[in-house]
XYZ file of C-alpha atoms in Angstrom:
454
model
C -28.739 14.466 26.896
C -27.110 15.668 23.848
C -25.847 18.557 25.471
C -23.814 16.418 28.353
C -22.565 14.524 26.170
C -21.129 17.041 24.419
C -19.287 18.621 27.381
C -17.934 15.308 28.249
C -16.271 14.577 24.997
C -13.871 17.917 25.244
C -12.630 16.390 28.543
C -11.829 12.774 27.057
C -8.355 13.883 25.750
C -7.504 14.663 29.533
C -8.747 11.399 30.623
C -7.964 9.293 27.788
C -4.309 10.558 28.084
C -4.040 9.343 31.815
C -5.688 6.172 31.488
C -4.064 5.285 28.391
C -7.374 3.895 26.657
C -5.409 2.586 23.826
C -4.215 -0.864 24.966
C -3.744 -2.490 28.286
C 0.036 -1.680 29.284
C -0.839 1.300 28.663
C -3.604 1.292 30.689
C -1.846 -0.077 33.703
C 1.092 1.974 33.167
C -0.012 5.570 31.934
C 1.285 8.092 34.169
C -1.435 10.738 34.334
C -0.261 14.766 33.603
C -2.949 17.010 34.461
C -1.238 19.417 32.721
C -2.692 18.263 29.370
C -5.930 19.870 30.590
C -7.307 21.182 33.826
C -10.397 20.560 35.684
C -10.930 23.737 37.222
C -15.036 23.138 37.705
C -17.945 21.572 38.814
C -19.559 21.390 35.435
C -16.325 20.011 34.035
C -15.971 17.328 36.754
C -19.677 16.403 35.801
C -19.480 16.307 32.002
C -17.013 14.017 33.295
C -19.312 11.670 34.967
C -21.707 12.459 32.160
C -19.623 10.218 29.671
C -22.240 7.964 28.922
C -20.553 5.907 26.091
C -18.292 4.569 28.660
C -20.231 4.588 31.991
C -23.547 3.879 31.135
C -23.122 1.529 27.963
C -20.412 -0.454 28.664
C -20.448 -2.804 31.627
C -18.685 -6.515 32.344
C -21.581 -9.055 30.651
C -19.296 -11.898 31.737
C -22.065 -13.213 34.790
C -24.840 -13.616 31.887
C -22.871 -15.460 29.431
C -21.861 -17.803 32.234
C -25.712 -18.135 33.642
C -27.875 -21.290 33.121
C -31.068 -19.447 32.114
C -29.940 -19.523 28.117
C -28.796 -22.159 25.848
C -26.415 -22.156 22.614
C -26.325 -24.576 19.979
C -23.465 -26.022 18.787
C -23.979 -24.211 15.270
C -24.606 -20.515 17.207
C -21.976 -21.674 19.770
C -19.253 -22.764 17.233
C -20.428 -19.327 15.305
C -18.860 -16.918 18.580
C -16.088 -14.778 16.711
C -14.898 -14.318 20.565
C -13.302 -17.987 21.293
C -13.478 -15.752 25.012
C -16.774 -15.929 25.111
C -17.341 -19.725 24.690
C -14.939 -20.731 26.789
C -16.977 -18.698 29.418
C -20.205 -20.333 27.953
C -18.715 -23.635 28.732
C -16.992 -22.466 32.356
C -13.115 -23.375 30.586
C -10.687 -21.476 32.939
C -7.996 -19.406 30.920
C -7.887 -16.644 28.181
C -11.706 -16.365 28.782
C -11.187 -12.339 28.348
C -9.577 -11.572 24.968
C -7.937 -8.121 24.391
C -7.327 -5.110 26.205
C -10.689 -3.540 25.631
C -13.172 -6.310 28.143
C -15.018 -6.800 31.060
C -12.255 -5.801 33.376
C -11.285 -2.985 31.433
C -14.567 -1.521 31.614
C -15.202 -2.390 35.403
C -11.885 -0.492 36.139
C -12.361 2.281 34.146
C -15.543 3.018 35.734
C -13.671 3.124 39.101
C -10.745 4.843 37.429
C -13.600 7.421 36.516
C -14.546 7.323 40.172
C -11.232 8.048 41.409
C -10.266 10.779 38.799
C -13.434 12.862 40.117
C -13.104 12.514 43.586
C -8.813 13.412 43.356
C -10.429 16.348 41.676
C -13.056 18.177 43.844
C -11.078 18.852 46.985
C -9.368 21.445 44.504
C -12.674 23.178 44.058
C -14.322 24.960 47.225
C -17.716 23.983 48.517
C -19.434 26.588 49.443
C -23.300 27.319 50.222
C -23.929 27.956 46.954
C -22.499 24.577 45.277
C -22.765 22.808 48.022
C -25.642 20.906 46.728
C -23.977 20.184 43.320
C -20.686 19.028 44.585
C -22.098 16.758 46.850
C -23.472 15.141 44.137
C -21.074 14.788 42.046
C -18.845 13.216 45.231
C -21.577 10.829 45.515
C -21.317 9.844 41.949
C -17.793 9.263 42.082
C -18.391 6.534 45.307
C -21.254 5.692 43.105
C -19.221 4.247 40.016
C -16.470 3.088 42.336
C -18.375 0.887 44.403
C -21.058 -0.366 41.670
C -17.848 -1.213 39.327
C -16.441 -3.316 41.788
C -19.368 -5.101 42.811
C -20.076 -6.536 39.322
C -16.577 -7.024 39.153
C -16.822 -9.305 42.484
C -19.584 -11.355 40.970
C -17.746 -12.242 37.998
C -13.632 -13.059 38.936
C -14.046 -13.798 42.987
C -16.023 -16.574 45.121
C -18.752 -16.088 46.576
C -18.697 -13.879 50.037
C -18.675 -16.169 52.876
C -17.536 -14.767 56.556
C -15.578 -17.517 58.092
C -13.372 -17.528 54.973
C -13.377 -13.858 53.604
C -10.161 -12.567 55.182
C -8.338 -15.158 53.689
C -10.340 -15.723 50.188
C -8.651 -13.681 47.442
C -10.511 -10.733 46.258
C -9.770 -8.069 43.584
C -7.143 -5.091 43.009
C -8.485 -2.294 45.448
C -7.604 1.210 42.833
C -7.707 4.060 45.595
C -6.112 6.607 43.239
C -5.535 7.415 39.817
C -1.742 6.874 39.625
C -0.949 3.836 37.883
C 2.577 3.244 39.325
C 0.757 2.328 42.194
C 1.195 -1.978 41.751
C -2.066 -3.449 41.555
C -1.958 -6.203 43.883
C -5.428 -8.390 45.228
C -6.703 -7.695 48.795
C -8.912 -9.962 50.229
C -12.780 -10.819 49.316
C -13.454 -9.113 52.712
C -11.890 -6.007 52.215
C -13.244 -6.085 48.805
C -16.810 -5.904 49.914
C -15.803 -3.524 52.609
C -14.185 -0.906 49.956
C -17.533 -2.320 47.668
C -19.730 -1.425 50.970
C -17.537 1.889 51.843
C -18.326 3.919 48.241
C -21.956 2.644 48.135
C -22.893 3.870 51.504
C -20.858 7.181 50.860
C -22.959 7.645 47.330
C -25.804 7.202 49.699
C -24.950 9.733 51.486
C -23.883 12.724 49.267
C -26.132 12.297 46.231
C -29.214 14.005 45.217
C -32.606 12.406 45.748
C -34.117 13.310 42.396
C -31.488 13.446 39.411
C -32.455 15.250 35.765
C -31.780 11.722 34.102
C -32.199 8.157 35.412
C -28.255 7.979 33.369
C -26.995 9.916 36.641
C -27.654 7.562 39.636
C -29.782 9.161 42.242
C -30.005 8.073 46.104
C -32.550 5.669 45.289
C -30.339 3.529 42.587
C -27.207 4.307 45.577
C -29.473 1.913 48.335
C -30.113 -0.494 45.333
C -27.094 -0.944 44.922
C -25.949 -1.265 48.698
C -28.797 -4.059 49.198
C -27.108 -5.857 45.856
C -24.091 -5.914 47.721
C -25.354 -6.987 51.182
C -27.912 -9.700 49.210
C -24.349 -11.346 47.453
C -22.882 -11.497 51.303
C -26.256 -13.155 52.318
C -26.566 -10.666 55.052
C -30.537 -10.529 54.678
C -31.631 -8.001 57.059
C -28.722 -5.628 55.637
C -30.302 -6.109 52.317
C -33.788 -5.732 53.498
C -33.399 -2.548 55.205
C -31.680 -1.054 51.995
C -34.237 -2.333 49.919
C -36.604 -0.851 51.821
C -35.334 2.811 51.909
C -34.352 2.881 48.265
C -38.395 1.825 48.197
C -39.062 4.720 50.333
C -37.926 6.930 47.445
C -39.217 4.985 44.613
C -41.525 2.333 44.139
C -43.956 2.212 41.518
C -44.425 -0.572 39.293
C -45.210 -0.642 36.141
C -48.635 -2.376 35.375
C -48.050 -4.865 32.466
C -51.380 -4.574 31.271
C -50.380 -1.528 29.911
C -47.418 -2.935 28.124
C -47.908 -4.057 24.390
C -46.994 -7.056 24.134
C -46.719 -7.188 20.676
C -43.765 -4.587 20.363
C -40.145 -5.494 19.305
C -39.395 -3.846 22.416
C -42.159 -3.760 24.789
C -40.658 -1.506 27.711
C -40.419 2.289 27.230
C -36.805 3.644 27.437
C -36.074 5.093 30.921
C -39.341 3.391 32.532
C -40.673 4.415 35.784
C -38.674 0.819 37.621
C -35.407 2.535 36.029
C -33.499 3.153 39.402
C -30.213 3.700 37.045
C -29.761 3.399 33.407
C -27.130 0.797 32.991
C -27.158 -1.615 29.635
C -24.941 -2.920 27.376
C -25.313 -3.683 23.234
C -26.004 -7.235 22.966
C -22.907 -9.284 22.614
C -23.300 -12.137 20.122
C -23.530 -14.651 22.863
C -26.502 -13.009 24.153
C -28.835 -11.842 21.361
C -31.597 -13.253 20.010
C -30.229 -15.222 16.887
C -27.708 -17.097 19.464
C -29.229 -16.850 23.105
C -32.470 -19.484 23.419
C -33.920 -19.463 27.138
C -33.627 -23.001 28.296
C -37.373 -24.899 28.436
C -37.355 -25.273 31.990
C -37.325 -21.833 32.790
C -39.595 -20.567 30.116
C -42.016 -23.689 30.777
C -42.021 -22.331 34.397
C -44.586 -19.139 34.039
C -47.698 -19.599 33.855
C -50.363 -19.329 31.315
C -52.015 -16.038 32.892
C -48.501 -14.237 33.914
C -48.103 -11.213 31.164
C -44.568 -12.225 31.342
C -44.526 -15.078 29.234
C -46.162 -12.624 26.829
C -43.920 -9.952 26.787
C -40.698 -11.578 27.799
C -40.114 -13.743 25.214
C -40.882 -14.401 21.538
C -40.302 -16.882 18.953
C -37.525 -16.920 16.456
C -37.141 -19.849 13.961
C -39.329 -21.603 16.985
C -36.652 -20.835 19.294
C -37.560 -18.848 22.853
C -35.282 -16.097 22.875
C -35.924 -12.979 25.280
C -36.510 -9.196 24.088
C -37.868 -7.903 27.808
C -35.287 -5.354 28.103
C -35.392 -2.482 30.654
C -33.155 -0.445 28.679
C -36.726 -0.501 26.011
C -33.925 -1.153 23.452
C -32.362 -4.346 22.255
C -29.285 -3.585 24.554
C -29.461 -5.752 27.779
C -30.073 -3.787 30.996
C -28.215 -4.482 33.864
C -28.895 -1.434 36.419
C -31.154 -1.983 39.856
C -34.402 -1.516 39.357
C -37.754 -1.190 41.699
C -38.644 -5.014 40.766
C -35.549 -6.069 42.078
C -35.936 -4.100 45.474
C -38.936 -5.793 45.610
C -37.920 -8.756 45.639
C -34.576 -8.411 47.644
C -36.878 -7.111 50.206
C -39.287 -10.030 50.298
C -36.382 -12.039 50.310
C -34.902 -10.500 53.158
C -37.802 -10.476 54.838
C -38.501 -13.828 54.884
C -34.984 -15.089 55.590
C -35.257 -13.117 59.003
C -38.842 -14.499 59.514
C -41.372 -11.764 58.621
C -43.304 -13.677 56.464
C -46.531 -11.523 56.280
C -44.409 -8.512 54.748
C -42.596 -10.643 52.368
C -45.714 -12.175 51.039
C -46.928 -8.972 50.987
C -44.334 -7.644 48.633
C -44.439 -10.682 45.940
C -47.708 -10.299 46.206
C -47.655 -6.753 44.914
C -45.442 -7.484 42.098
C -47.238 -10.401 41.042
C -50.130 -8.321 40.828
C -48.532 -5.811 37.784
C -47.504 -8.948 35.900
C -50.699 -10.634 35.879
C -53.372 -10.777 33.189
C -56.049 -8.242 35.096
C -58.839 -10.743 33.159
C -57.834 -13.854 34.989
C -58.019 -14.344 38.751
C -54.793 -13.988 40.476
C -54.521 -16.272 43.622
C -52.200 -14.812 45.708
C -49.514 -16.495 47.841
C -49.655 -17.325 50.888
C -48.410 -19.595 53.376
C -46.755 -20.051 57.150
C -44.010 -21.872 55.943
C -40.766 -20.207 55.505
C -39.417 -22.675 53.328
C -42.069 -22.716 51.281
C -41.934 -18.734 51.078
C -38.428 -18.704 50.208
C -38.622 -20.631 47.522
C -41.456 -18.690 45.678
C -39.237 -16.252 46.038
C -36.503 -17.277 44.679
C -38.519 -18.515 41.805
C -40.329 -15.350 40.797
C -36.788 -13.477 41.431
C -35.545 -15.990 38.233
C -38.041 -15.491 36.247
C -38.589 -11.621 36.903
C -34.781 -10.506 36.510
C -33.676 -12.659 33.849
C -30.789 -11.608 31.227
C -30.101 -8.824 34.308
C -26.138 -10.007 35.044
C -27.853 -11.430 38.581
C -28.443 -15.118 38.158
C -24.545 -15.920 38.165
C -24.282 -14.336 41.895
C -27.641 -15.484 42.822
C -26.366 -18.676 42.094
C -23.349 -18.468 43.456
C -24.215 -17.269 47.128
C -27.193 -19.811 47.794
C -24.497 -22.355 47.171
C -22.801 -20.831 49.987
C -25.972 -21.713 51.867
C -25.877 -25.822 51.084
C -28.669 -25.485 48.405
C -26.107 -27.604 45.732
C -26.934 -25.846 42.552
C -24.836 -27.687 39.483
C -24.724 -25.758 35.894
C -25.112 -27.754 33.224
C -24.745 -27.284 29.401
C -27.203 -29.912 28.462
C -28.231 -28.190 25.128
C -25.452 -28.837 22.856
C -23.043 -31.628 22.533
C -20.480 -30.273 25.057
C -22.374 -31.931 27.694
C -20.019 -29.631 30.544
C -20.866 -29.395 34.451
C -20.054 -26.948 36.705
C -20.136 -28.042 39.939
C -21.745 -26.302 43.505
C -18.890 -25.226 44.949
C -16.593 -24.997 42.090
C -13.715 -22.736 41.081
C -14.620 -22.174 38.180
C -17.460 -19.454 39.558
C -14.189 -17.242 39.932
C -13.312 -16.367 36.291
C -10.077 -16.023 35.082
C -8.628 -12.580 35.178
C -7.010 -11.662 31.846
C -3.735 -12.704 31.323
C -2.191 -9.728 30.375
C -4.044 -8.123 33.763
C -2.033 -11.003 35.451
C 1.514 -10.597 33.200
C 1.881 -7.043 33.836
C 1.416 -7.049 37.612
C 2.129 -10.424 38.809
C -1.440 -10.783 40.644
C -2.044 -14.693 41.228
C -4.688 -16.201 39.067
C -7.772 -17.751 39.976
């Protein structure tokens, strides 16, 4: 690791020159002179990719400090140094992204990343003896295009819905790297279409088996493509991706094995790691602020190893240290648990109960207590199915960046789900259908190009 990362610093000066890292106008405005250096290589183009700092430890955490599965007292929420942050907390539209250096910074560099590799490689020849290596690095440029803009979707547009998409507003589609190219919004269907586009070209051109789970593989590619088709509620879409990325990889860890007792319980890089993606813990979301709301930690039951090695107590406060990344950074790539359960809900959205049963039942088994009798699932009712579903999703891929879109498209199917800050005296509501599940974008974002707002 050490070694990419040092072949991806020398090539920052290039990058950081064309992007203009050092404030936003400059960011939108840099005019990029490849000149200043020259990417004449495939190992330069993927030292490129290989810039960790920025592409693997900085994502948009926006969707988790808006979720419902954490609380904030007044004293830790009045304590925020980012008045940003609590005004997404609370769901108060306007100058909820402070800076130049946020959320959509981040999702658009990783695309700008995207871009600046795939402009690149049609200089270099494939031939039969790189042809396996640049394929792979043109499927990790569609990779961080299309998995930038998908977390970017969930956090400043609606929620897909068909009827509507072609004339819902969606986000700035960047096809190149030239940045006198106006950004302007397309529409939330052509947003998922350019989301769908890269993802399903990343699943195409890169590797099956990777040296590090910080390069995405095929696998994490499909992940990412059912993510996508889940937040459309296209089911069987999301199924069938699912179930390849499956096909590939998917063993579960057993957590009997895990110690419960650790700071951080999960191994760095474990075996459900589809793609290493985390971020440091914001002050929103770490333990001495973030408290997981009773009803969802009251909700698992006495014999589920997750209660156990989820959660701990802090000044008798339930605060949540189950991170993927096995650090105290949040972790916020697809994983194998969550195929699981896309697949099982896919499956029983289209009807096949039997195999979606089968599937929570297989996960359930890893997270139970191997002492105590687990009593699997099982019913004919596809309500009834759904909704275990659904449940076991919550509680398995909490503090993940997923509840916010979960959220948000089952509200597109009638089922009426209201936020509410009920935990502190602002007392706010967020409403089933309401705007304010389309963040603001940031104001200077919407100064310098004239975009409309949300």
């Amino acid at each position: 690791m050490k070694k990419m990362k040092n072949n991806s610093y020398r090539l920052m000066l290039w990058l950081m020159v064309s992007i203009g890292t050092l404030g936003c106008k400059k960011y939108l405005d840099a005019k990029p002179n490849k000149q200043l250096a020259t990417i004449s290589s495939l190992t330069e183009l993927q030292a490129l990719l290989d810039d960790h700092t920025r592409l693997n430890y900085q994502t948009v955490y926006a969707a988790e400090a808006a979720s419902d599965d954490f609380y904030l007292t007044d004293q830790a929420l009045n304590g925020l140094s980012l008045e940003g942050d609590r005004r997404i907390y609370n769901w108060q539209k306007g100058n909820q992204f402070e800076g130049t250096v946020n959320g959509w910074y981040y999702s658009y560099l990783g695309i700008y990343y995207g871009n600046a590799v795939l402009e690149s490689l049609p200089e270099i020849e494939r031939t039969s003896s790189n042809a396996i290596q640049w394929d792979n690095i043109k499927g990790q440029g569609h990779y961080y295009k299309g998995s930038n803009l998908l977390n970017a979707a969930m956090v400043w547009a609606l929620a897909y819905e068909p009827v509507t998409a072609s004339q819902t507003l969606g986000l700035p589609l960047r096809a190149a790297v030239d940045f006198n190219v106006p950004s302007t919004r397309a529409s939330l269907e052509a947003t998922y279409q350019q989301i769908l586009n890269d993802l399903k070209n990343a699943c195409r051109f890169l590797s099956v088996q990777q040296v590090h789970v910080m390069r995405p593989s095929k696998a994490a590619a499909y992940a990412m493509v059912s993510r996508a088709y889940l937040m459309m509620n296209k089911y069987a879409e999301a199924a069938l991706y699912a179930d390849t990325a499956l096909q590939l990889k998917s063993e579960l860890m057993d957590y009997n094995n895990i110690n419960a007792t650790a700071t951080n319980p999960f191994p760095e890089y474990g075996m459900e790691v589809l793609h290493h993606i985390s971020i440091a813990n914001p002050a929103i979301l770490n333990q001495s602020n973030a408290t997981i709301v009773d009803e969802l930690y009251n909700s698992y039951a006495a014999d589920d190893l997750r209660k156990k090695i989820f959660f701990t107590k802090l000044n008798n406060r339930n605060v949540f240290r189950g991170n993927y990344s096995g650090q105290s950074s949040l972790f916020f790539g697809p994983a194998v648990d969550e195929m699981y359960l896309t697949r099982a809900e896919g499956y029983a959205r289209t009807n096949r109960l039997p195999q979606a049963l089968a599937d929570l039942n297989a996960l359930m088994l890893k997270r139970w207590d191997k002492t105590k009798t687990y009593v699997p699932y099982h019913s004919s009712d596809q309500t009834t199915v759904i909704a275990w579903i659904l449940a076991e999703r919550r509680k398995e891929l909490l503090m993940r960046g997923l509840r916010w879109g979960d959220v948000k498209r089952l509200n597109n199917l009638g089922y009426g789900i209201k936020l509410e800050r009920r935990y502190n005296s602002s007392g706010v509501v967020l409403e089933a259908m309401g705007s304010g599940f389309a963040m603001s974008i940031p104001e200077t974002v919407i100064d310098l190009t004239g975009m409309p707002q949300n």
